[in-house]
XYZ file of C-alpha atoms in Angstrom:
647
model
C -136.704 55.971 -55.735
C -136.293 55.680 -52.131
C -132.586 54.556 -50.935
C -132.415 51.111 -48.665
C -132.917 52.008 -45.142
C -132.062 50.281 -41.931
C -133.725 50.080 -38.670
C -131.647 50.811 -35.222
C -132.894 49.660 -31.831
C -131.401 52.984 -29.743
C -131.044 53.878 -25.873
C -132.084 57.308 -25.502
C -130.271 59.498 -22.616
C -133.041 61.435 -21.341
C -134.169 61.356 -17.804
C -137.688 62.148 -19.076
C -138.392 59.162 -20.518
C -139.018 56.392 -17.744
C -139.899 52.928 -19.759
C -137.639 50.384 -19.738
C -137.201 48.971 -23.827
C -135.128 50.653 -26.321
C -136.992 52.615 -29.269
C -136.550 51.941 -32.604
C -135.732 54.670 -35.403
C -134.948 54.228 -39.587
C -131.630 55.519 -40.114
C -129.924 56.050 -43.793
C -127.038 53.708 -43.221
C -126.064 50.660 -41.166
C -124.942 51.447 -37.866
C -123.010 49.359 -35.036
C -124.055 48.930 -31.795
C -122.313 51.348 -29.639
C -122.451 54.268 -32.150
C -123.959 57.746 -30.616
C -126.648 59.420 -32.521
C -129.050 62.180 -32.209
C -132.820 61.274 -31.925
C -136.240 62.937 -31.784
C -137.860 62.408 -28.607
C -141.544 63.870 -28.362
C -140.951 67.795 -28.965
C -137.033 67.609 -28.700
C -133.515 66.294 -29.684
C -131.566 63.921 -27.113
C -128.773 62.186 -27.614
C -128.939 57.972 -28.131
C -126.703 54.769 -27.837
C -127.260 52.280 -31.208
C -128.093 48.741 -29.276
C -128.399 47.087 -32.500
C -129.847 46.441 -36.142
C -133.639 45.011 -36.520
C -136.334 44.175 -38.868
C -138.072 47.049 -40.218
C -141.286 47.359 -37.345
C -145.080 46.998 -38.537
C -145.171 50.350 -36.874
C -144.103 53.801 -38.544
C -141.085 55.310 -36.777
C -139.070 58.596 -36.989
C -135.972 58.864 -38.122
C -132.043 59.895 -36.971
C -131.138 63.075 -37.070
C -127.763 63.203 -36.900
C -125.045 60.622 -36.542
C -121.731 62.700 -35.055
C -118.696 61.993 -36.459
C -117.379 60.077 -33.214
C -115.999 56.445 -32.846
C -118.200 53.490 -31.300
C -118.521 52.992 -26.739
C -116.193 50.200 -26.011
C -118.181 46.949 -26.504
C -117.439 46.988 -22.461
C -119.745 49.882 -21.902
C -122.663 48.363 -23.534
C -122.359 45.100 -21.520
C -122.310 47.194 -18.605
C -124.968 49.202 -19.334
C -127.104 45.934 -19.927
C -126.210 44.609 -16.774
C -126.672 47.923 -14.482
C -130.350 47.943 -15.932
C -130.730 44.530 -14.448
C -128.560 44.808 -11.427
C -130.172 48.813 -10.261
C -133.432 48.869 -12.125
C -134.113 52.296 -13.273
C -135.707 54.323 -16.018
C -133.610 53.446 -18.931
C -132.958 56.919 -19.835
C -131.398 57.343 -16.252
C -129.227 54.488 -17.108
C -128.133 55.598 -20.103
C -127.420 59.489 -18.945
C -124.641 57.669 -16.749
C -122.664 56.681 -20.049
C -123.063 60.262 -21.874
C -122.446 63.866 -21.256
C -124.861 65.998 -21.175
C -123.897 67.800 -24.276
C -121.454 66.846 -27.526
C -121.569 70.035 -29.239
C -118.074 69.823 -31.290
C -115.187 71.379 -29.449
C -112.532 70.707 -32.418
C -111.321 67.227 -31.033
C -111.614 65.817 -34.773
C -109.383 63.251 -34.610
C -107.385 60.377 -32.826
C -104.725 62.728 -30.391
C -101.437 61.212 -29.375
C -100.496 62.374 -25.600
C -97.040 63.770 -25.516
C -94.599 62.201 -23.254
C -94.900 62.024 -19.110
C -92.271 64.079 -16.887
C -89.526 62.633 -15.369
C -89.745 63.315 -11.515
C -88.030 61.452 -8.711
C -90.304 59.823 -6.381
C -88.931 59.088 -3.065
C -87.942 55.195 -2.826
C -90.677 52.451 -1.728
C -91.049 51.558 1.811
C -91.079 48.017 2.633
C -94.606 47.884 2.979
C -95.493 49.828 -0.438
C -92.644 46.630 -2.233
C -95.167 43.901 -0.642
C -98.295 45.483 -1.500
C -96.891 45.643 -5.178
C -96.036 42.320 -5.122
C -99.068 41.034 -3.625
C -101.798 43.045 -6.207
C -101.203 40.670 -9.194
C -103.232 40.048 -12.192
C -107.576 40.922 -12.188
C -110.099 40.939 -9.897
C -110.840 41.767 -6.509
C -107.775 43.535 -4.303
C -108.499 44.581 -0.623
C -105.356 47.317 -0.277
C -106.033 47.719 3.918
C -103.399 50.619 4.230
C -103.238 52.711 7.751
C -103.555 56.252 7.672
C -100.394 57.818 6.021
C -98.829 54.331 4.700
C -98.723 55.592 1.502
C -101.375 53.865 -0.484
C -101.279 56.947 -3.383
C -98.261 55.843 -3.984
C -98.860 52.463 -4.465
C -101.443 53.449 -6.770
C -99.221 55.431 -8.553
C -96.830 52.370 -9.286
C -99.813 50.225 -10.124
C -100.589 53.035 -12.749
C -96.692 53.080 -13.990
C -97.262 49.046 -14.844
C -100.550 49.444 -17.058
C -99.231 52.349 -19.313
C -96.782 50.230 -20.098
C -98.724 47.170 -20.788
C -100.772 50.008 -23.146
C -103.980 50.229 -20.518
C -106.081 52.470 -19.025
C -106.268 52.948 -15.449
C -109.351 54.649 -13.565
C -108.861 56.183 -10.243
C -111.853 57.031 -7.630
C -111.783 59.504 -4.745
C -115.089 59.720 -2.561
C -115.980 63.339 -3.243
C -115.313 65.755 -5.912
C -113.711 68.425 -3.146
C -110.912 65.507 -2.684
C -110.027 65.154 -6.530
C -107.652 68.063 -6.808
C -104.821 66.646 -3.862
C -104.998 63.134 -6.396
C -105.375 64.896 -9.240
C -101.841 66.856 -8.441
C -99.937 63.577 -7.320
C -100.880 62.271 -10.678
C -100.172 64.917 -12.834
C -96.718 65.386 -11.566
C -95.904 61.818 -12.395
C -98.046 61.302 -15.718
C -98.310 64.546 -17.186
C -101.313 65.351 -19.678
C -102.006 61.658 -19.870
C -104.298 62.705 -16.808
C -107.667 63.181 -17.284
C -110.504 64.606 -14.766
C -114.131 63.973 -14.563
C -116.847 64.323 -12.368
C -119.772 66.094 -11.771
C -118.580 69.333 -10.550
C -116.676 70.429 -13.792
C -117.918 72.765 -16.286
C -120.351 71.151 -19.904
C -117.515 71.946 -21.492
C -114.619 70.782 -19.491
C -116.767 67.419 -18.638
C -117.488 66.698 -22.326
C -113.460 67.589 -23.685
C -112.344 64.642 -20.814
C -114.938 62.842 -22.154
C -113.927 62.835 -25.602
C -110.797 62.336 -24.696
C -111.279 59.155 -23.125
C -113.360 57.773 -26.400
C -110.956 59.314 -29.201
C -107.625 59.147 -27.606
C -105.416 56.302 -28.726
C -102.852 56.284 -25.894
C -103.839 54.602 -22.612
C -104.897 57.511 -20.130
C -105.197 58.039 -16.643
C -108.851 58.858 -15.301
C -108.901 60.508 -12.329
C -112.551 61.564 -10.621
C -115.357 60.382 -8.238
C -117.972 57.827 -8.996
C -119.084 59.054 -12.820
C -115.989 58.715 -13.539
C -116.412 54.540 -13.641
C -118.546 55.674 -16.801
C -116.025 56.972 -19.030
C -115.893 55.639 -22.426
C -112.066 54.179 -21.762
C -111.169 50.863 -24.118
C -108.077 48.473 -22.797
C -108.857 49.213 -19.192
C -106.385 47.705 -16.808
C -106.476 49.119 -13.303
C -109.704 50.660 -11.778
C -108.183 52.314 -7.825
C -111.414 52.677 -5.474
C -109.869 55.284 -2.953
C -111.553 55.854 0.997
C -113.635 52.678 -0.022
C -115.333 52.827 3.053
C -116.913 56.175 2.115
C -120.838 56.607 1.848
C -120.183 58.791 -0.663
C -119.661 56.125 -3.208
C -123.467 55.181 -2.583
C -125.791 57.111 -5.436
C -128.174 58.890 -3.768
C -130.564 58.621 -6.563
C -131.772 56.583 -9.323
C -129.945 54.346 -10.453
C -128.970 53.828 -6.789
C -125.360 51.788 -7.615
C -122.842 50.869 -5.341
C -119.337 52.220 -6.808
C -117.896 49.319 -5.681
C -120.318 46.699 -7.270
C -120.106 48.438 -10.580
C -116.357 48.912 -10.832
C -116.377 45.042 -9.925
C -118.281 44.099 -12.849
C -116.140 47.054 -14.918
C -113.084 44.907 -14.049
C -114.839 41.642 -14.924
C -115.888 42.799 -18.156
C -112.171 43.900 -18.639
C -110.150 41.488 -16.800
C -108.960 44.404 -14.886
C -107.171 44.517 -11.725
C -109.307 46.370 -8.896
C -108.118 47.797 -5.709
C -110.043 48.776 -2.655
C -108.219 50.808 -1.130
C -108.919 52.197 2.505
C -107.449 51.788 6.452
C -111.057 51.249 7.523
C -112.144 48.525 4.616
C -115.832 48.142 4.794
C -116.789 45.130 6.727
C -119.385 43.990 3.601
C -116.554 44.320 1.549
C -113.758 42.703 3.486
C -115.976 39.621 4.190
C -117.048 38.762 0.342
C -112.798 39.212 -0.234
C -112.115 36.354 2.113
C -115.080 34.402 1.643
C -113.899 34.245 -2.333
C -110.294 34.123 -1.635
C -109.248 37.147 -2.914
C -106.010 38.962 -1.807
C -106.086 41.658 1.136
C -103.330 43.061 1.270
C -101.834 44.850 4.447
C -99.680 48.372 5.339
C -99.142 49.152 8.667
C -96.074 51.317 8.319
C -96.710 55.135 8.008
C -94.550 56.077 4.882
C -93.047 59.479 6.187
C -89.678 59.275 7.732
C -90.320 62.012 10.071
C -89.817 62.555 14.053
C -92.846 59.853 15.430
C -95.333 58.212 13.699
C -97.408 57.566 16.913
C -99.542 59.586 18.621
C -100.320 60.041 22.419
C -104.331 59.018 22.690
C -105.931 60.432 26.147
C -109.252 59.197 27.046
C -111.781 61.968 28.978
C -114.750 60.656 30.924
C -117.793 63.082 29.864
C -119.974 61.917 33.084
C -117.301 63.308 35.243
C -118.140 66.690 35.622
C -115.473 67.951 37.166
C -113.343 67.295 34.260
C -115.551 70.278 32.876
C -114.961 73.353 34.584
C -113.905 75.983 32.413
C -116.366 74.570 29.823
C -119.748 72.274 29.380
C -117.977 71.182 25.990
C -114.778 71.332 26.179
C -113.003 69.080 29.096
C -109.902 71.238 31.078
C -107.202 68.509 29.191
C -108.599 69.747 25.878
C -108.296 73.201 26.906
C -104.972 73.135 28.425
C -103.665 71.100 25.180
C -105.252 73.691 22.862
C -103.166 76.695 24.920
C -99.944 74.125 24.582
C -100.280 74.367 20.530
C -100.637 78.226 20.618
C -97.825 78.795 22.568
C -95.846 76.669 19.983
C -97.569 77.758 16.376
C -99.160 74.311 16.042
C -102.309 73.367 14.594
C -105.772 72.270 16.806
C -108.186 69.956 14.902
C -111.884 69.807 16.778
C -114.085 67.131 15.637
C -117.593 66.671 15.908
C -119.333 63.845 14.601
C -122.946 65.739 14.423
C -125.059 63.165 12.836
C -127.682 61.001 14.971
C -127.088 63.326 17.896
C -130.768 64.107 18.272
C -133.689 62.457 20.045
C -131.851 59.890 21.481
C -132.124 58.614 25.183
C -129.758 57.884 27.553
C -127.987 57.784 30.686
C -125.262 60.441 31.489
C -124.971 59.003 35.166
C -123.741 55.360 33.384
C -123.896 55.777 29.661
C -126.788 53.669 29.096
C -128.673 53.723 26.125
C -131.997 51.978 24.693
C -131.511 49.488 22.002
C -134.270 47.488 20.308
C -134.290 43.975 21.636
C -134.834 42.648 17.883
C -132.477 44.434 15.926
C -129.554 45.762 18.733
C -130.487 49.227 16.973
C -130.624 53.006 19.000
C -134.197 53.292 19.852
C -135.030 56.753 18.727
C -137.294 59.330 20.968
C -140.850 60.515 19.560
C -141.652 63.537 21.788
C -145.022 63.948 20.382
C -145.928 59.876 22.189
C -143.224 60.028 24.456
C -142.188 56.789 23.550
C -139.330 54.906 22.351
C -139.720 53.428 18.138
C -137.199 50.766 16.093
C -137.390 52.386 12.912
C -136.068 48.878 11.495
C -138.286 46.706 12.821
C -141.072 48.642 14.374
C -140.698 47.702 17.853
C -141.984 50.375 20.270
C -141.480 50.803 24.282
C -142.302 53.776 26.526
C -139.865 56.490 27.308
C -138.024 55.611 30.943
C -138.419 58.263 33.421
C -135.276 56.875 34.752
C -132.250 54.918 34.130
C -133.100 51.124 33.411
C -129.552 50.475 33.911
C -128.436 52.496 37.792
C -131.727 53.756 38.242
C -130.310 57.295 38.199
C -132.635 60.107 37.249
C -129.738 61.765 34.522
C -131.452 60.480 31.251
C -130.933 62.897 28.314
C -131.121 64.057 25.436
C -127.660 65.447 23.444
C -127.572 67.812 20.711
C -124.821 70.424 19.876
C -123.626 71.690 16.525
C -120.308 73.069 15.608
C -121.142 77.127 15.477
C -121.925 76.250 19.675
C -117.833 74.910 20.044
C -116.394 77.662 17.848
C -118.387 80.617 20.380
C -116.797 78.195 23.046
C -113.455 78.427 21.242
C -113.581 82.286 20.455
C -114.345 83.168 24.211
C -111.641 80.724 25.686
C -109.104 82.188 23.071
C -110.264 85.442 21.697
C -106.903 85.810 19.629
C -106.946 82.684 17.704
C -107.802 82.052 13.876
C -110.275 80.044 13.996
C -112.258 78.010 11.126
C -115.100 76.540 10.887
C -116.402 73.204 8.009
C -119.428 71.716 7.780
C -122.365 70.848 5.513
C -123.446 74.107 6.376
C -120.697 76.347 4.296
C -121.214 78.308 1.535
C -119.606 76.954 -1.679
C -116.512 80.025 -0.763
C -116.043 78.862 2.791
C -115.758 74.914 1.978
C -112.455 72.934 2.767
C -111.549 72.505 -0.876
C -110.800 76.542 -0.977
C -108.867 77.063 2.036
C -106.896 73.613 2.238
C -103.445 75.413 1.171
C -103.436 78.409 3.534
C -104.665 75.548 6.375
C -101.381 73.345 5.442
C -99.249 76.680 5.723
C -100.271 77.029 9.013
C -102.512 80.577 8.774
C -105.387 78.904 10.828
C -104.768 77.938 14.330
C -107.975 75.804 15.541
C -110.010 74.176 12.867
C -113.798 72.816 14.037
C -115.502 70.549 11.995
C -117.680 67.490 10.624
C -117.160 64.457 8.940
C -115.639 66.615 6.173
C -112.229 66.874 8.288
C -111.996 63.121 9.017
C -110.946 62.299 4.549
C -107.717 62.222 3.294
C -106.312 65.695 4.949
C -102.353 65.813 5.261
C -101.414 68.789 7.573
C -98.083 69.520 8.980
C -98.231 71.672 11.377
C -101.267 69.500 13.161
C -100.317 68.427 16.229
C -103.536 68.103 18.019
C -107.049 66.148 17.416
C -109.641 66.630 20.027
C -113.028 64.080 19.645
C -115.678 66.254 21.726
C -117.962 63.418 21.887
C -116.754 60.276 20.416
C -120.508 58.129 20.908
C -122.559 60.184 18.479
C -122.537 57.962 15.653
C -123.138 55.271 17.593
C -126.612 56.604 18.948
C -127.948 56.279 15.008
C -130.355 53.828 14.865
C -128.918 51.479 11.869
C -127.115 48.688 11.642
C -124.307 50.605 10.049
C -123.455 52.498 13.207
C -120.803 51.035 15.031
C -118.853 50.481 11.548
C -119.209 54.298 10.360
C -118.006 54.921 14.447
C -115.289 53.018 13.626
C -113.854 54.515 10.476
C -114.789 57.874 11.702
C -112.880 58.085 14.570
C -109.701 56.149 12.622
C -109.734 58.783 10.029
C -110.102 61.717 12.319
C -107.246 60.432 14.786
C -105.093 59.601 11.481
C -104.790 63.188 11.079
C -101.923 63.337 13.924
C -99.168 60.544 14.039
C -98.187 61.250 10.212
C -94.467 61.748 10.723
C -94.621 65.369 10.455
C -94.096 66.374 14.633
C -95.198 63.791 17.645
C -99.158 63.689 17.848
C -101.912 64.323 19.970
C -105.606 63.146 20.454
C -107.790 63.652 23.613
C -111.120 61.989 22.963
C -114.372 62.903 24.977
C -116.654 60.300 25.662
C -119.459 58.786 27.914
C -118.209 55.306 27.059
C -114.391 55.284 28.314
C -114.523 51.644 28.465
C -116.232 50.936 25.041
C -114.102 48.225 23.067
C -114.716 50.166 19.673
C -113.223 53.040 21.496
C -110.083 50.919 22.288
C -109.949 49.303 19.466
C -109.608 52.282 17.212
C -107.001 53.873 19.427
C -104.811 50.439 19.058
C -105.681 50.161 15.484
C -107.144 46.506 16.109
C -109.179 46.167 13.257
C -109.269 42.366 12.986
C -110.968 42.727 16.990
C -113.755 45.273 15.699
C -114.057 42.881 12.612
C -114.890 39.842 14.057
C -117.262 41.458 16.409
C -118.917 43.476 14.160
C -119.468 40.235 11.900
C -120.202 37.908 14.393
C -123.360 40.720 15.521
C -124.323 41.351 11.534
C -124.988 37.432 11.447
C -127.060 37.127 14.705
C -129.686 40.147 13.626
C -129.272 39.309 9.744
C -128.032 42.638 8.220
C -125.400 42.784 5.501
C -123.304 40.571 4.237
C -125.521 37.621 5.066
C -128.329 39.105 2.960
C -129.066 41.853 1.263
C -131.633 44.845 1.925
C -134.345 46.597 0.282
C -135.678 50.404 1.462
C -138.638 51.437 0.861
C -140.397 54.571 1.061
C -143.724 56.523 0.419
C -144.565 60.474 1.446
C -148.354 61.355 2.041
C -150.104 64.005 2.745
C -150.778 62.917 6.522
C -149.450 60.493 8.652
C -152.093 57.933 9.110
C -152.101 58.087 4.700
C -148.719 57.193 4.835
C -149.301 54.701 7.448
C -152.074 53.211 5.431
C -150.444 52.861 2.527
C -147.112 51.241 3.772
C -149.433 48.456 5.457
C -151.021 47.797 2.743
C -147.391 47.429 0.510
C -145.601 45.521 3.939
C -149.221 42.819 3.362
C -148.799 42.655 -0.580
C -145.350 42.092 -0.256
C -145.628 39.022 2.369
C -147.773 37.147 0.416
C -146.709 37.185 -2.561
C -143.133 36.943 -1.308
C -142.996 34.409 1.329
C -139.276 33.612 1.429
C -138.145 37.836 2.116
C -138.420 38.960 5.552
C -140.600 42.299 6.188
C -139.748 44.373 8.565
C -142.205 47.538 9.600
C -143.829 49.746 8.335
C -142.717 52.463 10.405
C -141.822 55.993 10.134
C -139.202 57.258 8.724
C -135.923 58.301 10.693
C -136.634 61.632 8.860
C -140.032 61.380 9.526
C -141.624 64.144 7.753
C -139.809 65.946 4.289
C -141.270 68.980 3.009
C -144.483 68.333 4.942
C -145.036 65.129 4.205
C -145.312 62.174 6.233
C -142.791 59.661 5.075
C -143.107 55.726 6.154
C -140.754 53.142 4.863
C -140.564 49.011 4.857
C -136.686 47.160 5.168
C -137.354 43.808 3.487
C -134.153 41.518 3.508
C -133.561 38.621 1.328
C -131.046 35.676 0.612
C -131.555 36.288 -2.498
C -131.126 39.463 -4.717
C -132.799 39.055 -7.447
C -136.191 38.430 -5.346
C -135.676 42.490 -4.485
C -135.457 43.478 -7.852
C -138.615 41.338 -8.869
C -140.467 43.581 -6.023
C -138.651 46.769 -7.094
C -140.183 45.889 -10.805
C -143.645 45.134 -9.155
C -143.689 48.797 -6.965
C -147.113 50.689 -7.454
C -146.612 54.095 -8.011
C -145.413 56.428 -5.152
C -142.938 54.448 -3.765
C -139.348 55.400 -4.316
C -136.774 52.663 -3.210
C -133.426 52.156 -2.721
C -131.484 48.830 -3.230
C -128.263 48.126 -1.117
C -128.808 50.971 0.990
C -125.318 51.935 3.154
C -127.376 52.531 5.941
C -132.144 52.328 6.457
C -132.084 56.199 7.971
């Protein structure tokens, strides 16, 4: 006689399969929703989330294989699954892979495991600034935490932290990248002890799936410390989720499901009444906007927290169209040079920064510092050498390449391109006896930041040249000088995004002097001496770039004031590609009459392992008209919803 059986609805985790409904299996007993199982899936086994109890199906189905002995997600993790699949539509078993690890072989973590009791260190007393910001982030929802460079925001979040383990609650803490985790993760540990768990990415299947476990099994409130996966962590009685460098493009997934960290911790927080804290000196703009629009507390530190010998930092502009500044070097100007010899002679640290992105095929004037924009969109116009002409890759607009400067009419148009390995040869022939380092996207795993950060702090490097890599979160004392060889290169990238990332780039990089360690130093190269950004980074004057920056979103219509949909198709040549964006950019207006189209055009990366990619930006009021059109997509067309920048 057959026993009763009972019929599951399940999510299965497998990126393989790419429909959108749950499956249904016959299980030998009744099973809540939330409970992991192990499911046949074609010719294998994959791991599966129970979504609920149905009728038995007209249809014949296989059944569960195994049901581990493991406790229920939080109810919290299903409703946010459920809403991510509407919110960042994806193949459901993308989704779901977000919410398990990628293996739960058993490990001997059997049962429920009290943590033992936190150390007792002595943290050094709150400033002023850290007291109000404490006082100010009260209760759940949305905190803007706009803290300067070295005002001491980890330790704010450290306090927050303090107040939720009593309360018995969970808190979840975000850096940007996974090379960052280990400075947070040793703040935290000294304080909290083996309540602190990390995960991310980067660790180990067995490292990633013990944290994991012990955020579902552990009956103590925990401290979760990681980057972005680690908003997916099975953690009950959640009270405090910390979004670190906020600003950071890093928080953007780069593939499916594309989420914004911050959008998904916000509904995380909702769904737990948690208190959330965005936490950055240079708050996104998008961000900083919906906070006052609803409201919604930002709180302010200006003070750097170190009581050491000067907090500020001398900031020395250097005109790159004036040649003569440039004798000993075409790179470097003679201040630079001089101020690099200074630190030498007195064991201090040099910090070169080069902001290398959107440095290439752009136009403009090194006689006045003229560059083309698009008329439409106030974007960089970027350079096609093969039509010598001039392309919008927002809108499409095209114009001819000048032959000379629009602007003076002086024959000096350019292009600019240099890379770091070209200022390190500069800096090992000007100084043949310094130690010099080098960080960039290009280093090998064993060269990266992450390995050498403690022998940088103790001084055994003398010049460090770098990326965007050396502009997060670094706290060096000996680092007395910061040197910006050319301060406009983020600005020639043709996106609405530009003068923002500009913006927090140079803040971050300059926030490496002026910490309270010794008195600071930053000489910044640039063909734009007069540029307001400029000056308004080196005088801090956010609110000035703010209001600028929001009043120019508003007149082109980028975000806040609607919301943006990339997409893209590769082909095999470039009129294909053409072709078939046209076609998408004509479906797409009729049937959607209220979105705005802009393009087809190229690419910005115009052609990725030879093929031609094209892409269409449509913008809309409304949100949920993009995900209609991301649900309608023919095949071929990858997309990306709430793109950071339309590169």
């Amino acid at each position: 006689m057959n026993a009763h059986m009972w019929y599951v609805e399940v999510l299965v985790a497998d990126a393989a399969y790419h429909k959108d409904e749950p499956l249904t299996y016959e299980s030998p007993t009744k099973l809540d929703a939330g409970r992991i199982i192990l499911v046949p899936l074609r010719n294998k086994q994959v791991y599966a989330i129970v979504a609920g109890l149905v009728p038995k199906p007209a249809f014949p189905v296989k059944r569960i294989i195994n049901i581990p002995d493991l406790p229920a997600l939080p109810s919290a993790q299903l409703r946010l699954l459920n809403w991510l699949r509407e919110y960042y539509p994806a193949p459901l078993g993308t989704i779901v892979q977000l919410f398990l690890p990628g293996s739960l072989k058993p490990i001997g973590v059997s049962s429920r495991e009290a943590t033992s009791q936190t150390p007792a260190i002595q943290l050094p007393p709150l400033t002023d600034d850290q007291k109000r910001a404490l006082d100010q982030i009260q209760g759940g929802g949305l905190h803007i935490l706009h803290g300067e460079t070295g005002s001491g925001k980890t330790r704010v979040y450290i306090e927050l932290t303090k107040k939720q383990l009593k309360q018995g609650k969970t808190s979840v803490i975000l850096t940007p990248e996974i090379g960052l985790t280990s400075q947070l993760l040793n703040n935290f540990e000294r304080v909290f002890g083996d309540r602190v768990v990390l995960l991310h990415s980067g660790l180990s299947e067995a490292k990633r799936r013990q944290s994991w476990l012990k955020a579902l099994m552990n009956q103590e409130p925990l401290v979760i410390i990681g980057a972005r996966s680690a908003l997916f962590a099975p953690a009950d009685k959640l009270g405090l989720i910390v979004v670190d460098e906020a600003h950071e493009t890093a928080y953007k997934q780069d593939q499916a499901p594309y989420y914004q960290t911050a959008a998904v911790a916000a509904k995380l927080a909702e769904l737990h009444r948690a208190t959330l804290v965005l936490g950055s000196a240079t708050p996104l703009v998008r961000d900083y906007y919906v906070a006052t629009q609803k409201n919604r507390p930002v709180v302010r530190m200006t003070k750097v927290a170190v009581s050491g010998i000067n907090h500020n930092h001398r900031a020395i502009i250097v005109d790159l169209k004036d040649r003569g500044e440039f004798t000993k070097s075409p790179y470097l100007s003679t201040k630079l040079i001089d101020a690099i010899a200074e630190r030498l002679k007195r064991g201090e640290q040099s910090l070169l920064f080069l902001n290398r992105r959107g440095t290439a095929r752009v136009i403009f004037c090194r006689d006045c510092g003229w560059q083309a924009s698009c008329p439409h969109c106030d974007l960089p116009l970027v350079y096609h050498g093969d039509t010598h002409t001039m392309r919008c890759h927002s809108c499409g607009y095209k114009a001819g390449a000048p032959t000379s400067c629009p602007s003076c009419q002086g024959n000096d148009v350019i292009f600019m391109s240099i890379g770091t390995k070209a200022i390190v040869d500069e800096i090992e022939r000007l100084f043949p006896g310094a130690r010099t380092m080098r960080f960039d996207t290009d280093n090998k795993k064993s060269e990266r930041l992450d390995a050498h950060y403690a022998s940088i702090r103790e001084g055994e490097v003398d010049i460090i040249v770098g990326t965007q890599t050396l502009a997060k979160g670094l706290d060096l004392p000996k680092l007395s000088l910061v040197g910006v060889v050319i301060a406009d290169t983020s600005l020639y990238f043709p996106d609405f995004s530009a003068q923002e990332r500009t913006y927090q780039l140079l803040s971050q990089v300059l926030g490496r002097v002026g910490r309270g360690h010794r008195q600071g130093m930053a000489i910044i190269q640039t063909y734009s001496p007069t540029s307001p950004l400029l000056h308004a980074v080196i005088n801090k004057d956010w609110d000035k770039f703010y209001n600028s920056e929001i009043e120019e979103r508003q007149r082109f219509l980028f975000p806040p004031f609607c919301y943006l949909l990339k997409l893209s198709c590769k082909r095999a040549s470039d009129s294909a590609a053409q072709k078939t964006a046209e076609r998408l950019a004509s479906t797409v207006r009729n049937n959607y009459p209220d979105v705005i189209v802009d393009g087809p055009t190229p690419s910005f990366h115009g052609k990725v392992q030879d093929k031609f990619v094209w892409q269409i930006i449509i913008k809309s009021k409304q949100r949920k008209r993009l995900v209609e059109i991301i649900k309608n997509l023919p095949s071929g067309w990858s997309y990306d919803i709430d793109p950071m920048n339309l590169l």
